[in-house]
């Protein structure tokens, strides 16, 4: 009976270590993927381009969209949180920066509803879109290029078009929730691991006494 218990506890110890490792990796990946959103202050992209700078993939930026900007919707797609978890839809808009150049915005429905209001004249005020600049996939890029071309944008040599999107789809709140939940499970597995190790020590001491 004692041998069986020892084997069970040995198995549990390995399980707890694996559990801790899995949730540590999840937490680490979230921090790496969302590092900018979690810890970096976004740059005002309009200020950057006014000073002669250019947007680059990986930059963490924000733009203030006002009702008179009238961003133009051009595509939508299924959204997956971290590329894995289906989480509704994402919406793409063409936006003109203060230097006259065009860039894409990709947002979730809450912001999309406000931008739609600007586009059809039913909403007022401003919306700040904050996200990491990314390259678009081939399908979205094709919609982007065709929509701009339809309105004659890009045909003139003096019009700048950035083939990039400001990705504001990932939620900072979702990232913090994943980090906190992973940390809780890590601590839980750590507690069970310590308890299993202490139990094993007590069993060895009792066996020695016998």
mmCIF file with all atom_site columns, N, CA and C in Angstrom, residues 62-67 69 71 95 105 107 110-116 118 123-130:
data_model
loop_
_atom_site.group_PDB
_atom_site.id
_atom_site.type_symbol
_atom_site.label_atom_id
_atom_site.label_alt_id
_atom_site.label_comp_id
_atom_site.label_asym_id
_atom_site.label_entity_id
_atom_site.label_seq_id
_atom_site.pdbx_PDB_ins_code
_atom_site.Cartn_x
_atom_site.Cartn_y
_atom_site.Cartn_z
_atom_site.occupancy
_atom_site.B_iso_or_equiv
_atom_site.pdbx_formal_charge
_atom_site.auth_seq_id
_atom_site.auth_comp_id
_atom_site.auth_asym_id
_atom_site.auth_atom_id
_atom_site.pdbx_PDB_model_num
ATOM 1  N N  . UNK A 1 62  ? -0.341  55.751 -31.723 1.00 0.00 ? 62  UNK A N  1
ATOM 2  C CA . UNK A 1 62  ? -1.751  56.116 -31.589 1.00 0.00 ? 62  UNK A CA 1
ATOM 3  C C  . UNK A 1 62  ? -2.061  57.214 -32.595 1.00 0.00 ? 62  UNK A C  1
ATOM 4  N N  . UNK A 1 63  ? -3.306  57.257 -33.027 1.00 0.00 ? 63  UNK A N  1
ATOM 5  C CA . UNK A 1 63  ? -3.784  58.346 -33.874 1.00 0.00 ? 63  UNK A CA 1
ATOM 6  C C  . UNK A 1 63  ? -5.144  58.785 -33.350 1.00 0.00 ? 63  UNK A C  1
ATOM 7  N N  . UNK A 1 64  ? -5.373  60.079 -33.413 1.00 0.00 ? 64  UNK A N  1
ATOM 8  C CA . UNK A 1 64  ? -6.671  60.604 -33.004 1.00 0.00 ? 64  UNK A CA 1
ATOM 9  C C  . UNK A 1 64  ? -7.521  60.806 -34.252 1.00 0.00 ? 64  UNK A C  1
ATOM 10 N N  . UNK A 1 65  ? -8.633  60.091 -34.280 1.00 0.00 ? 65  UNK A N  1
ATOM 11 C CA . UNK A 1 65  ? -9.525  60.165 -35.436 1.00 0.00 ? 65  UNK A CA 1
ATOM 12 C C  . UNK A 1 65  ? -10.697 61.070 -35.079 1.00 0.00 ? 65  UNK A C  1
ATOM 13 N N  . UNK A 1 66  ? -10.883 62.131 -35.851 1.00 0.00 ? 66  UNK A N  1
ATOM 14 C CA . UNK A 1 66  ? -11.976 63.078 -35.612 1.00 0.00 ? 66  UNK A CA 1
ATOM 15 C C  . UNK A 1 66  ? -13.090 62.871 -36.631 1.00 0.00 ? 66  UNK A C  1
ATOM 16 N N  . UNK A 1 67  ? -14.241 63.440 -36.332 1.00 0.00 ? 67  UNK A N  1
ATOM 17 C CA . UNK A 1 67  ? -15.405 63.245 -37.208 1.00 0.00 ? 67  UNK A CA 1
ATOM 18 C C  . UNK A 1 67  ? -15.144 63.749 -38.622 1.00 0.00 ? 67  UNK A C  1
ATOM 19 N N  . UNK A 1 69  ? -12.397 63.556 -40.240 1.00 0.00 ? 69  UNK A N  1
ATOM 20 C CA . UNK A 1 69  ? -11.460 62.683 -40.953 1.00 0.00 ? 69  UNK A CA 1
ATOM 21 C C  . UNK A 1 69  ? -12.194 61.680 -41.847 1.00 0.00 ? 69  UNK A C  1
ATOM 22 N N  . UNK A 1 71  ? -12.963 58.277 -41.732 1.00 0.00 ? 71  UNK A N  1
ATOM 23 C CA . UNK A 1 71  ? -12.265 57.054 -42.148 1.00 0.00 ? 71  UNK A CA 1
ATOM 24 C C  . UNK A 1 71  ? -13.181 56.171 -42.981 1.00 0.00 ? 71  UNK A C  1
ATOM 25 N N  . UNK A 1 95  ? -7.366  55.476 -43.397 1.00 0.00 ? 95  UNK A N  1
ATOM 26 C CA . UNK A 1 95  ? -7.277  56.723 -42.631 1.00 0.00 ? 95  UNK A CA 1
ATOM 27 C C  . UNK A 1 95  ? -6.180  57.601 -43.227 1.00 0.00 ? 95  UNK A C  1
ATOM 28 N N  . UNK A 1 105 ? -6.316  51.162 -40.573 1.00 0.00 ? 105 UNK A N  1
ATOM 29 C CA . UNK A 1 105 ? -6.611  50.919 -39.150 1.00 0.00 ? 105 UNK A CA 1
ATOM 30 C C  . UNK A 1 105 ? -7.357  49.601 -39.057 1.00 0.00 ? 105 UNK A C  1
ATOM 31 N N  . UNK A 1 107 ? -9.577  47.473 -36.230 1.00 0.00 ? 107 UNK A N  1
ATOM 32 C CA . UNK A 1 107 ? -10.188 47.692 -34.925 1.00 0.00 ? 107 UNK A CA 1
ATOM 33 C C  . UNK A 1 107 ? -11.268 46.653 -34.639 1.00 0.00 ? 107 UNK A C  1
ATOM 34 N N  . UNK A 1 110 ? -16.397 47.828 -31.122 1.00 0.00 ? 110 UNK A N  1
ATOM 35 C CA . UNK A 1 110 ? -16.729 49.024 -30.346 1.00 0.00 ? 110 UNK A CA 1
ATOM 36 C C  . UNK A 1 110 ? -16.175 50.288 -31.005 1.00 0.00 ? 110 UNK A C  1
ATOM 37 N N  . UNK A 1 111 ? -14.923 50.209 -31.465 1.00 0.00 ? 111 UNK A N  1
ATOM 38 C CA . UNK A 1 111 ? -14.337 51.360 -32.149 1.00 0.00 ? 111 UNK A CA 1
ATOM 39 C C  . UNK A 1 111 ? -14.911 51.496 -33.557 1.00 0.00 ? 111 UNK A C  1
ATOM 40 N N  . UNK A 1 112 ? -15.173 50.356 -34.210 1.00 0.00 ? 112 UNK A N  1
ATOM 41 C CA . UNK A 1 112 ? -15.736 50.387 -35.562 1.00 0.00 ? 112 UNK A CA 1
ATOM 42 C C  . UNK A 1 112 ? -17.074 51.127 -35.582 1.00 0.00 ? 112 UNK A C  1
ATOM 43 N N  . UNK A 1 113 ? -17.888 50.919 -34.561 1.00 0.00 ? 113 UNK A N  1
ATOM 44 C CA . UNK A 1 113 ? -19.188 51.599 -34.496 1.00 0.00 ? 113 UNK A CA 1
ATOM 45 C C  . UNK A 1 113 ? -19.003 53.117 -34.441 1.00 0.00 ? 113 UNK A C  1
ATOM 46 N N  . UNK A 1 114 ? -17.997 53.565 -33.704 1.00 0.00 ? 114 UNK A N  1
ATOM 47 C CA . UNK A 1 114 ? -17.737 55.009 -33.610 1.00 0.00 ? 114 UNK A CA 1
ATOM 48 C C  . UNK A 1 114 ? -17.214 55.555 -34.936 1.00 0.00 ? 114 UNK A C  1
ATOM 49 N N  . UNK A 1 115 ? -16.323 54.787 -35.577 1.00 0.00 ? 115 UNK A N  1
ATOM 50 C CA . UNK A 1 115 ? -15.790 55.226 -36.870 1.00 0.00 ? 115 UNK A CA 1
ATOM 51 C C  . UNK A 1 115 ? -16.875 55.253 -37.943 1.00 0.00 ? 115 UNK A C  1
ATOM 52 N N  . UNK A 1 116 ? -17.794 54.280 -37.871 1.00 0.00 ? 116 UNK A N  1
ATOM 53 C CA . UNK A 1 116 ? -18.917 54.268 -38.807 1.00 0.00 ? 116 UNK A CA 1
ATOM 54 C C  . UNK A 1 116 ? -19.757 55.532 -38.638 1.00 0.00 ? 116 UNK A C  1
ATOM 55 N N  . UNK A 1 118 ? -18.670 58.414 -37.693 1.00 0.00 ? 118 UNK A N  1
ATOM 56 C CA . UNK A 1 118 ? -17.940 59.515 -38.342 1.00 0.00 ? 118 UNK A CA 1
ATOM 57 C C  . UNK A 1 118 ? -18.158 59.477 -39.854 1.00 0.00 ? 118 UNK A C  1
ATOM 58 N N  . UNK A 1 123 ? -22.017 60.690 -35.862 1.00 0.00 ? 123 UNK A N  1
ATOM 59 C CA . UNK A 1 123 ? -21.277 60.789 -34.595 1.00 0.00 ? 123 UNK A CA 1
ATOM 60 C C  . UNK A 1 123 ? -20.369 62.009 -34.615 1.00 0.00 ? 123 UNK A C  1
ATOM 61 N N  . UNK A 1 124 ? -20.061 62.512 -33.439 1.00 0.00 ? 124 UNK A N  1
ATOM 62 C CA . UNK A 1 124 ? -19.174 63.668 -33.307 1.00 0.00 ? 124 UNK A CA 1
ATOM 63 C C  . UNK A 1 124 ? -18.046 63.346 -32.337 1.00 0.00 ? 124 UNK A C  1
ATOM 64 N N  . UNK A 1 125 ? -17.090 64.278 -32.234 1.00 0.00 ? 125 UNK A N  1
ATOM 65 C CA . UNK A 1 125 ? -15.995 64.093 -31.292 1.00 0.00 ? 125 UNK A CA 1
ATOM 66 C C  . UNK A 1 125 ? -14.795 63.423 -31.925 1.00 0.00 ? 125 UNK A C  1
ATOM 67 N N  . UNK A 1 126 ? -14.012 62.738 -31.097 1.00 0.00 ? 126 UNK A N  1
ATOM 68 C CA . UNK A 1 126 ? -12.807 62.048 -31.572 1.00 0.00 ? 126 UNK A CA 1
ATOM 69 C C  . UNK A 1 126 ? -12.701 60.666 -30.946 1.00 0.00 ? 126 UNK A C  1
ATOM 70 N N  . UNK A 1 127 ? -11.933 59.816 -31.592 1.00 0.00 ? 127 UNK A N  1
ATOM 71 C CA . UNK A 1 127 ? -11.622 58.482 -31.080 1.00 0.00 ? 127 UNK A CA 1
ATOM 72 C C  . UNK A 1 127 ? -10.127 58.269 -31.197 1.00 0.00 ? 127 UNK A C  1
ATOM 73 N N  . UNK A 1 128 ? -9.489  57.835 -30.138 1.00 0.00 ? 128 UNK A N  1
ATOM 74 C CA . UNK A 1 128 ? -8.061  57.530 -30.189 1.00 0.00 ? 128 UNK A CA 1
ATOM 75 C C  . UNK A 1 128 ? -7.876  56.052 -30.478 1.00 0.00 ? 128 UNK A C  1
ATOM 76 N N  . UNK A 1 129 ? -7.190  55.767 -31.572 1.00 0.00 ? 129 UNK A N  1
ATOM 77 C CA . UNK A 1 129 ? -6.898  54.383 -31.969 1.00 0.00 ? 129 UNK A CA 1
ATOM 78 C C  . UNK A 1 129 ? -5.438  54.099 -31.628 1.00 0.00 ? 129 UNK A C  1
ATOM 79 N N  . UNK A 1 130 ? -5.221  53.127 -30.768 1.00 0.00 ? 130 UNK A N  1
ATOM 80 C CA . UNK A 1 130 ? -3.870  52.796 -30.303 1.00 0.00 ? 130 UNK A CA 1
ATOM 81 C C  . UNK A 1 130 ? -3.558  51.345 -30.632 1.00 0.00 ? 130 UNK A C  1
#
